[in-house]
C-alpha atoms as one frame of an Amber mdcrd trajectory, in Angstrom:
protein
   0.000   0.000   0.000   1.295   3.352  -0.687   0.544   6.629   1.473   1.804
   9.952   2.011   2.228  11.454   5.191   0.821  13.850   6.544   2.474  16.210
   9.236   3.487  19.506  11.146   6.506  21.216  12.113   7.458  23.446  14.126
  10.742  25.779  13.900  13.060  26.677  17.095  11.211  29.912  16.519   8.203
  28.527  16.972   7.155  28.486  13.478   4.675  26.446  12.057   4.608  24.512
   8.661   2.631  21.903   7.459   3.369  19.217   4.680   2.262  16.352   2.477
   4.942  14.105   0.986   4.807  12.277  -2.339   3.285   8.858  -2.086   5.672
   6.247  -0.625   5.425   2.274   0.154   4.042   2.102   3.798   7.102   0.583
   5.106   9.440   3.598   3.888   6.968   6.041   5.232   7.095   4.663   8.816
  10.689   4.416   8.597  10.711   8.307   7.524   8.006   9.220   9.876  10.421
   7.385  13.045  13.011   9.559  11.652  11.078  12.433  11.823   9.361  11.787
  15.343  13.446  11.946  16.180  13.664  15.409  15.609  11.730  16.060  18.605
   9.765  19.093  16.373   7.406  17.127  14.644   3.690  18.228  16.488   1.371
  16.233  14.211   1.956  13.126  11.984  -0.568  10.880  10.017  -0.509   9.142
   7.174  -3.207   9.293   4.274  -3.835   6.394   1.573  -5.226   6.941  -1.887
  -8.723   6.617  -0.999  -8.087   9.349   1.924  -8.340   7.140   5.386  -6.110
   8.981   7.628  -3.718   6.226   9.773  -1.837   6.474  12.425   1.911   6.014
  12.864   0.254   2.525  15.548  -2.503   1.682  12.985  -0.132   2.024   9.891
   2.661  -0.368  11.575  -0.403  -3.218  13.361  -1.379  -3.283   9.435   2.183
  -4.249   7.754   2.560  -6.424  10.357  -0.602  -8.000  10.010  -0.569  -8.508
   6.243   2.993  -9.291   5.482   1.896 -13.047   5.813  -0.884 -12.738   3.188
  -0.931 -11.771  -0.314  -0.556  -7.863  -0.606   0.801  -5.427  -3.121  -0.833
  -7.325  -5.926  -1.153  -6.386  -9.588  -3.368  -8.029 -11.534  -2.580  -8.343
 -15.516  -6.111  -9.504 -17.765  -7.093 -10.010 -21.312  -9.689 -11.829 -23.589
  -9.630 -12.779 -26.943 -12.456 -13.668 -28.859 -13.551 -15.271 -31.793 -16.237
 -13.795 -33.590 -17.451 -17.370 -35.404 -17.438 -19.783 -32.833 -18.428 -17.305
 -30.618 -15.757 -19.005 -28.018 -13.630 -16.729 -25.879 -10.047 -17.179 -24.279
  -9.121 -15.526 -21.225  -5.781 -15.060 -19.381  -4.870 -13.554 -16.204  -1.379
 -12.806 -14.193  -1.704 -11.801 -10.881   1.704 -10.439  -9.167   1.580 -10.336
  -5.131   4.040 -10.717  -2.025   3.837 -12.811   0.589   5.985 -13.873   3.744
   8.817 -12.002   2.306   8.433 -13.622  -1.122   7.696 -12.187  -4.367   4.889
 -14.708  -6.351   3.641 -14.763  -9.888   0.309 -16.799 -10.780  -0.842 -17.271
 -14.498  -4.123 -18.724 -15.566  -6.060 -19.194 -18.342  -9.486 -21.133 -19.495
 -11.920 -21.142 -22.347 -15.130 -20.068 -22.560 -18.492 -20.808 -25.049 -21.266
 -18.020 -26.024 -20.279 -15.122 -25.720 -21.075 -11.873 -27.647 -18.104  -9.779
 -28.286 -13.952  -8.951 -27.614 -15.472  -6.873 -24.940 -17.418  -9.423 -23.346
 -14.099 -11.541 -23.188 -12.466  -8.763 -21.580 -14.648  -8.681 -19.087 -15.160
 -12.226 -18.074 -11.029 -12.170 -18.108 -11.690  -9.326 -15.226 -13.830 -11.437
 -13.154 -11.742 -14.899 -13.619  -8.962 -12.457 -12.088 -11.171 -11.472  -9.070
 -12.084 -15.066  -8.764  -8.297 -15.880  -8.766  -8.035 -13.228  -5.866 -10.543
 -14.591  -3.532  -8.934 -17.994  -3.710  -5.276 -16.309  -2.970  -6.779 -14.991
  -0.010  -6.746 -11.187  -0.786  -9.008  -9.046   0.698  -9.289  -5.525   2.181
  -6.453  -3.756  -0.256  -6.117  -1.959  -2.976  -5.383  -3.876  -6.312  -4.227
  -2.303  -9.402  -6.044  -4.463 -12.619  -4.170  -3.130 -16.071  -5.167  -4.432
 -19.219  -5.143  -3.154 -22.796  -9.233  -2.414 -23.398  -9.740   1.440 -22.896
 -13.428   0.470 -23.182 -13.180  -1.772 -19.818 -11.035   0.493 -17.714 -13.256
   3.850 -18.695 -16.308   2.011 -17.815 -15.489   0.585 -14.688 -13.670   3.299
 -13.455 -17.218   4.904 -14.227 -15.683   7.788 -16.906 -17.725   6.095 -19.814
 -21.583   4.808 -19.164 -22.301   0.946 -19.922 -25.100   0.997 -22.508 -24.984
  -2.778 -23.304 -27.283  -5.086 -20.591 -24.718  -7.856 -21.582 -21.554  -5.487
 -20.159 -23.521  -3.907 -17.550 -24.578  -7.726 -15.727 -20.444  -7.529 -15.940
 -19.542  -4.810 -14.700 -22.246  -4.924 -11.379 -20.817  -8.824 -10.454 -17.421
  -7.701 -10.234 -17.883  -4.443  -8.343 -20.137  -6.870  -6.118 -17.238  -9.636
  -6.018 -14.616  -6.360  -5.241 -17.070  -5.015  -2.610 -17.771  -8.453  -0.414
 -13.878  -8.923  -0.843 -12.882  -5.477   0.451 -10.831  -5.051  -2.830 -10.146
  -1.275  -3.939  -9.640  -1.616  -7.678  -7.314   0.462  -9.502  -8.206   0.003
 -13.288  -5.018   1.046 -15.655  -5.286   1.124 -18.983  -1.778  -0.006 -21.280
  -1.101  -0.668 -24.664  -1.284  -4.092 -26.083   2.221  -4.974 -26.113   2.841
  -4.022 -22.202   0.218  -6.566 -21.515   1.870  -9.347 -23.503   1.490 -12.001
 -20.753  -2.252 -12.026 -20.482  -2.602 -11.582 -24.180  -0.572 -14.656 -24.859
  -2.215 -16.310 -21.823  -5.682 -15.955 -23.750  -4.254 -16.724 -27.124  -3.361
 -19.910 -25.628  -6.689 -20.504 -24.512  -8.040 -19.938 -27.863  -5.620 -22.538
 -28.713  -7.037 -25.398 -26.294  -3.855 -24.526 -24.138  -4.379 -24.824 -20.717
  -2.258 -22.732 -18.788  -2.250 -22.798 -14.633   1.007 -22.032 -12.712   2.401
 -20.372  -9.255   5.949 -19.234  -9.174   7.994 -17.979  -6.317   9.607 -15.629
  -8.495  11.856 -14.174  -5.876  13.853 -17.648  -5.957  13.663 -18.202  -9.413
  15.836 -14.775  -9.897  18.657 -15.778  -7.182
């Protein structure tokens, strides 16, 4: 999770500023905020995530502690492909995360019959990567989701409307799925070829390829 802090100091002439860092990973802003605290002149100091919860310098520290043995920091890579005369979709996902000290990469990737459109794939590749979430165990943090369909990312992100029944039924399961999980999603939108694992993932799929696979990627690159 990232934050910013938050906090107020006062001069040896008893002046007093206030100020709001950049954002920073949690763990370098408590280490930043101890150093502060040092200085003996720091009079107020919170910390403020994106969605604008204020912590404390106690609640920010319980919460590291408490999630560094589940998944956390994820990023979640999705993509559909779809083919317009069997009507048969292939959808691939890559979900980054930590854990225990341990970096983790998990790709998966299924076919699926009847449905409508490439957008329609791209959806149901968003909600097999929320599905993939609540079986990792993930709950109550932000997620970023980046994929390649501007379409997706401006509708759920609630920029565009959703005039299609089909997308709409879509989009409301997986802000339902988000909301029971605690999930805040960050939608990103990137061009094709920075989402090249998910695309391949769904080509695959297309291709009767089954694809599932967990890697501890933090060993892998020792």
């Amino acid at each position: 999770m990232k934050v910013r802090i938050d906090w107020t100091y006062k001069s040896p002439k008893d002046q007093v500023l206030k100020f709001l860092s950049e954002e920073l990973e949690a763990n370098d802003a408590i280490q930043i905020a101890a150093d502060l605290e040092r200085t003996g002149r720091t009079k107020r100091l919170q910390f403020v995530d994106r969605h604008n919860s204020n912590w404390s310098l106690k609640e920010l520290k319980n919460y590291v502690t408490e999630i560094e043995t589940e998944p956390h920091d994820v990023i979640v890579y999705y993509d559909g492909g779809f083919d317009r005369h069997s009507k048969r979709a292939g959808l691939g996902c890559v979900i980054y995360y930590k854990q225990s000290g341990n970096d983790y990469r998990l790709r998966k990737n299924t076919a699926i019959d009847e449905l409508e459109s490439n957008n329609e794939a791209e959806y149901a590749a968003l909600m097999m990567a929320v599905q993939e979430l609540e079986l990792l165990g993930v709950h109550h943090l932000p997620v970023r989701f980046i994929g390649d369909s501007r379409i997706l990312v401006n509708q759920m992100t609630g920029e565009w409307a959703v005039p299609e029944q089909t997308l709409a039924r879509w989009a409301d399961r997986i802000d339902q799925r988000l909301e029971k999980l605690g999930i805040h999603p960050e939608y990103e939108f990137v061009p094709r070829k920075e989402n090249a694992e998910a695309d391949r993932l769904a080509t695959q799929a297309l291709n009767y390829t089954a694809i599932e696979s967990l890697t501890d990627i933090s060993a892998a690159n020792e």
